[in-house]
């Protein structure tokens, strides 16, 4: 009787223990599958922190899962690469993305994203090398005092569509500083030219003022100074004109000499602008 009771108790314990183990396993499998699914959804939304949490829960539910292990490792490598890229640590970032792309049992979608990041890093480093090459040329032009040419070359950096991205902050800062230096030198040179021009103009004006009386020929103009020529051809020895003077014209105006082809008044065209 006692053996029978003992056997029944043992059977009940085994059944209960087996049932509990089955339920626990089924529960863990459900947790595993649910979190694995949630992690992949988070990856599609580019929410990598949430994806890592979900994959870790799946791994806790099923520690021997290669899929869960691979997924956690892949997300960690990918997020490391993103952090390193934001810090402009391009070499390390590139290596992290390579490892993320090559993780076994990880997400194919995340592997493809890692490959795209590798291409992005390569493009960024190529741009930086090109910008630095251009900047080096502009420094040489500045040192040769070709300031405007240096500015023109700098525009290849400053006008680039990608230059304001954080990856290029260092070269952008250097380019802006050099442009300020070029502008300062250009303005100083223009100011010096203007001062020299004003000084030369002042010197010329002073010379013209000193020679004003000799340069003013208006006194010799027939029309502005007709009296200068009124008796121009009067004989200096006799103080009379060599030709007959028409006294009737004296009352009507300045002295005129008749029959004199050089007379100012009878032949004004001869002298219209003779001394202009």
Coordinates of C-alpha atoms in Angstrom, one line a residue:
X1 CA 0.0 0.0 0.0
X2 CA 2.8 2.4 1.0
X3 CA 4.6 1.6 -2.2
X4 CA 1.5 2.3 -4.3
X5 CA 1.0 5.7 -2.6
X6 CA 4.7 6.5 -3.0
X7 CA 4.5 5.7 -6.7
X8 CA 1.5 7.9 -7.2
X9 CA 3.2 10.8 -5.5
X10 CA 6.3 10.4 -7.6
X11 CA 4.2 10.3 -10.8
X12 CA 2.4 13.4 -9.8
X13 CA 5.6 15.2 -9.1
X14 CA 7.1 14.2 -12.4
X15 CA 4.0 15.3 -14.2
X16 CA 3.9 18.6 -12.5
X17 CA 7.6 19.2 -13.0
X18 CA 7.4 18.2 -16.6
X19 CA 4.4 20.4 -17.1
X20 CA 6.2 23.3 -15.5
X21 CA 9.3 22.8 -17.6
X22 CA 7.2 22.6 -20.7
X23 CA 5.3 25.8 -19.8
X24 CA 8.6 27.6 -18.9
X25 CA 10.2 26.5 -22.2
X26 CA 7.2 27.6 -24.2
X27 CA 7.1 30.9 -22.4
X28 CA 10.8 31.5 -23.0
X29 CA 10.4 30.6 -26.7
X30 CA 7.5 33.0 -27.0
X31 CA 9.6 35.7 -25.3
X32 CA 12.5 34.9 -27.6
X33 CA 10.5 35.0 -30.8
X34 CA 8.6 38.1 -29.8
X35 CA 11.7 40.1 -29.0
X36 CA 13.6 38.8 -32.0
X37 CA 10.7 40.1 -34.2
X38 CA 10.5 43.4 -32.3
X39 CA 14.3 43.9 -32.8
X40 CA 14.0 43.5 -36.5
X41 CA 11.1 46.0 -36.7
X42 CA 13.2 48.5 -34.7
X43 CA 16.1 48.0 -37.2
X44 CA 13.7 48.8 -40.1
X45 CA 12.9 52.0 -38.3
X46 CA 16.6 52.7 -37.7
X47 CA 16.0 52.7 -34.0
X48 CA 19.2 50.8 -33.2
X49 CA 19.1 51.4 -29.4
X50 CA 15.7 49.8 -29.2
X51 CA 16.8 47.0 -31.5
X52 CA 19.7 46.2 -29.2
X53 CA 17.4 46.0 -26.2
X54 CA 15.0 43.7 -28.0
X55 CA 17.7 41.4 -29.2
X56 CA 19.3 41.3 -25.7
X57 CA 15.9 40.2 -24.3
X58 CA 15.7 37.5 -26.9
X59 CA 19.2 36.4 -26.0
X60 CA 18.3 36.3 -22.3
X61 CA 15.3 34.1 -23.1
X62 CA 17.5 31.8 -25.2
X63 CA 21.2 32.2 -24.3
X64 CA 22.4 29.6 -26.8
X65 CA 20.7 31.3 -29.8
X66 CA 23.2 32.1 -32.5
X67 CA 20.7 34.4 -34.1
X68 CA 20.2 36.4 -31.0
X69 CA 24.0 36.5 -30.3
X70 CA 24.7 37.6 -33.8
X71 CA 22.0 40.3 -33.8
X72 CA 23.3 41.8 -30.5
X73 CA 26.9 41.9 -31.7
X74 CA 25.9 43.3 -35.1
X75 CA 23.9 46.2 -33.6
X76 CA 26.7 47.0 -31.2
X77 CA 29.3 47.2 -34.0
X78 CA 27.0 49.3 -36.1
X79 CA 26.2 51.8 -33.4
X80 CA 29.9 52.0 -32.5
X81 CA 30.6 52.9 -36.1
X82 CA 28.0 55.6 -36.1
X83 CA 29.4 57.1 -32.8
X84 CA 32.9 57.1 -34.2
X85 CA 31.7 58.7 -37.5
X86 CA 30.1 61.5 -35.5
X87 CA 33.4 62.0 -33.8
X88 CA 35.2 62.2 -37.2
X89 CA 37.2 59.0 -36.3
X90 CA 36.8 57.8 -39.8
X91 CA 39.3 54.9 -39.8
X92 CA 37.8 53.3 -36.7
X93 CA 34.3 53.9 -37.9
X94 CA 35.1 52.2 -41.2
X95 CA 36.4 49.1 -39.4
X96 CA 33.3 49.0 -37.1
X97 CA 31.0 49.1 -40.1
X98 CA 33.0 46.3 -41.8
X99 CA 32.6 44.1 -38.7
X100 CA 28.9 44.8 -38.6
X101 CA 28.5 43.9 -42.3
X102 CA 30.4 40.6 -41.8
X103 CA 28.7 39.3 -38.6
X104 CA 27.3 35.8 -39.0
X105 CA 23.7 35.2 -38.1
X106 CA 22.9 38.9 -38.0
X107 CA 20.4 41.0 -39.9
X108 CA 20.9 41.1 -43.7
X109 CA 19.2 44.6 -43.7
X110 CA 21.6 45.9 -41.2
X111 CA 24.5 44.3 -43.1
X112 CA 23.5 46.2 -46.2
X113 CA 23.2 49.5 -44.2
X114 CA 26.7 48.9 -42.9
X115 CA 28.0 48.5 -46.4
X116 CA 26.4 51.8 -47.3
X117 CA 28.1 53.4 -44.3
X118 CA 31.4 52.1 -45.5
X119 CA 30.9 53.9 -48.9
X120 CA 29.8 57.1 -47.0
X121 CA 33.1 57.0 -45.0
X122 CA 35.1 56.6 -48.1
X123 CA 33.4 59.5 -49.8
X124 CA 33.9 61.7 -46.7
X125 CA 37.6 61.0 -46.5
X126 CA 38.0 61.6 -50.2
X127 CA 36.3 65.0 -49.9
X128 CA 38.5 65.9 -47.0
X129 CA 41.6 65.0 -48.9
X130 CA 40.4 67.1 -51.9
X131 CA 39.5 70.1 -49.7
X132 CA 42.9 70.0 -48.0
X133 CA 44.6 69.9 -51.3
X134 CA 42.7 73.0 -52.5
X135 CA 43.4 74.7 -49.1
X136 CA 47.2 74.0 -49.5
X137 CA 47.1 75.7 -52.9
X138 CA 45.3 78.8 -51.5
X139 CA 47.9 79.2 -48.7
X140 CA 50.7 79.2 -51.3
X141 CA 48.8 81.8 -53.3
X142 CA 48.4 83.9 -50.2
X143 CA 52.1 83.7 -49.4
X144 CA 52.8 84.9 -52.9
X145 CA 50.5 87.9 -52.2
X146 CA 48.0 86.7 -54.8
X147 CA 45.2 87.4 -52.4
X148 CA 42.3 87.7 -54.9
X149 CA 43.4 84.5 -56.6
X150 CA 43.6 82.8 -53.2
X151 CA 40.0 83.9 -52.5
X152 CA 38.9 82.6 -55.9
X153 CA 40.4 79.2 -55.2
X154 CA 38.9 79.2 -51.7
X155 CA 35.4 79.4 -53.3
X156 CA 35.9 75.8 -54.5
X157 CA 35.7 74.9 -50.8
X158 CA 33.2 77.5 -49.5
X159 CA 30.7 77.0 -52.3
X160 CA 30.7 73.2 -52.1
X161 CA 27.2 71.7 -51.3
X162 CA 28.6 69.4 -48.6
X163 CA 31.1 71.8 -46.8
X164 CA 28.6 72.6 -44.0
X165 CA 28.4 69.0 -42.9
X166 CA 30.1 68.4 -39.5
X167 CA 32.7 66.1 -41.0
X168 CA 34.3 69.1 -42.8
X169 CA 34.2 71.6 -39.8
X170 CA 38.0 71.8 -39.5
X171 CA 38.8 72.6 -43.1
X172 CA 35.8 75.0 -43.3
X173 CA 37.2 76.9 -40.3
X174 CA 40.6 77.1 -41.9
X175 CA 39.2 78.3 -45.2
X176 CA 37.1 81.1 -43.5
X177 CA 40.2 82.3 -41.6
X178 CA 42.3 82.5 -44.7
X179 CA 39.6 84.4 -46.6
X180 CA 39.5 87.0 -43.8
X181 CA 43.2 87.4 -44.0
X182 CA 43.0 87.7 -47.8
X183 CA 40.2 90.3 -47.6
X184 CA 42.2 92.3 -45.0
X185 CA 45.3 92.4 -47.3
X186 CA 43.1 93.3 -50.4
X187 CA 41.5 96.2 -48.5
X188 CA 44.8 97.5 -47.3
X189 CA 46.2 97.4 -50.8
X190 CA 43.2 99.2 -52.2
X191 CA 43.4 101.9 -49.5
X192 CA 47.1 102.4 -50.2
X193 CA 46.4 102.9 -53.9
X194 CA 43.6 105.4 -53.2
X195 CA 46.0 107.4 -50.9
X196 CA 48.7 107.4 -53.5
X197 CA 46.2 108.5 -56.2
X198 CA 45.0 111.4 -53.9
X199 CA 48.5 112.4 -53.2
X200 CA 49.4 112.5 -56.9
X201 CA 46.2 114.5 -57.7
X202 CA 47.1 117.0 -55.0
X203 CA 50.6 117.4 -56.3
X204 CA 49.3 118.0 -59.8
X205 CA 46.8 120.6 -58.6
X206 CA 49.6 122.4 -56.8
X207 CA 51.7 122.5 -59.9
X208 CA 48.8 123.7 -62.0
X209 CA 48.1 126.5 -59.5
X210 CA 51.7 127.6 -59.5
X211 CA 51.7 127.8 -63.3
X212 CA 48.1 129.1 -63.6
X213 CA 49.1 132.5 -65.0
X214 CA 51.2 131.0 -67.7
X215 CA 48.8 128.3 -68.6
X216 CA 45.8 130.6 -68.9
X217 CA 45.6 131.5 -72.6
X218 CA 42.3 133.2 -72.5
X219 CA 44.0 136.6 -72.5
X220 CA 45.1 135.8 -76.1
X221 CA 41.7 134.8 -77.4
X222 CA 40.4 137.2 -80.0
X223 CA 36.9 137.3 -78.6
X224 CA 37.6 137.3 -74.9
X225 CA 40.3 139.9 -75.3
X226 CA 39.6 141.8 -78.5
X227 CA 41.4 144.9 -77.3
X228 CA 44.6 142.9 -77.2
X229 CA 44.4 142.8 -81.0
X230 CA 42.9 146.2 -81.7
X231 CA 46.1 147.8 -82.6
X232 CA 48.2 144.6 -83.1
X233 CA 49.4 145.7 -86.5
X234 CA 50.0 149.4 -85.7
X235 CA 53.5 150.4 -86.6
X236 CA 55.4 150.5 -83.4
X237 CA 57.8 153.1 -84.7
X238 CA 55.1 155.6 -85.7
X239 CA 52.4 154.4 -83.4
X240 CA 50.1 154.5 -86.4
X241 CA 48.7 151.8 -88.6
X242 CA 50.4 151.1 -91.9
X243 CA 47.1 151.1 -93.6
X244 CA 44.4 153.8 -93.8
X245 CA 42.3 153.9 -90.6
X246 CA 38.6 154.1 -91.0
X247 CA 37.8 156.7 -88.4
X248 CA 34.1 156.2 -88.8
X249 CA 34.3 152.8 -87.2
X250 CA 36.1 154.1 -84.1
X251 CA 32.9 155.7 -82.9
X252 CA 31.0 152.5 -83.4
X253 CA 33.4 150.1 -81.7
X254 CA 37.0 149.1 -81.3
X255 CA 39.6 150.3 -83.8
X256 CA 39.5 148.7 -87.2
X257 CA 42.0 148.7 -89.9
X258 CA 40.7 148.8 -93.5
X259 CA 42.2 146.8 -96.3
X260 CA 44.2 144.8 -93.8
X261 CA 43.7 141.1 -94.4
X262 CA 45.1 140.4 -90.9
X263 CA 42.8 142.9 -89.2
X264 CA 41.1 141.2 -86.2
X265 CA 37.7 142.8 -87.0
X266 CA 37.6 142.6 -90.7
X267 CA 38.9 139.1 -90.8
X268 CA 37.8 137.5 -87.5
X269 CA 38.0 134.0 -88.9
X270 CA 41.8 134.4 -89.2
X271 CA 41.9 134.6 -85.4
X272 CA 38.8 132.8 -84.2
X273 CA 40.7 130.3 -82.0
X274 CA 44.3 131.2 -82.9
X275 CA 45.5 131.0 -79.3
X276 CA 43.1 128.4 -77.9

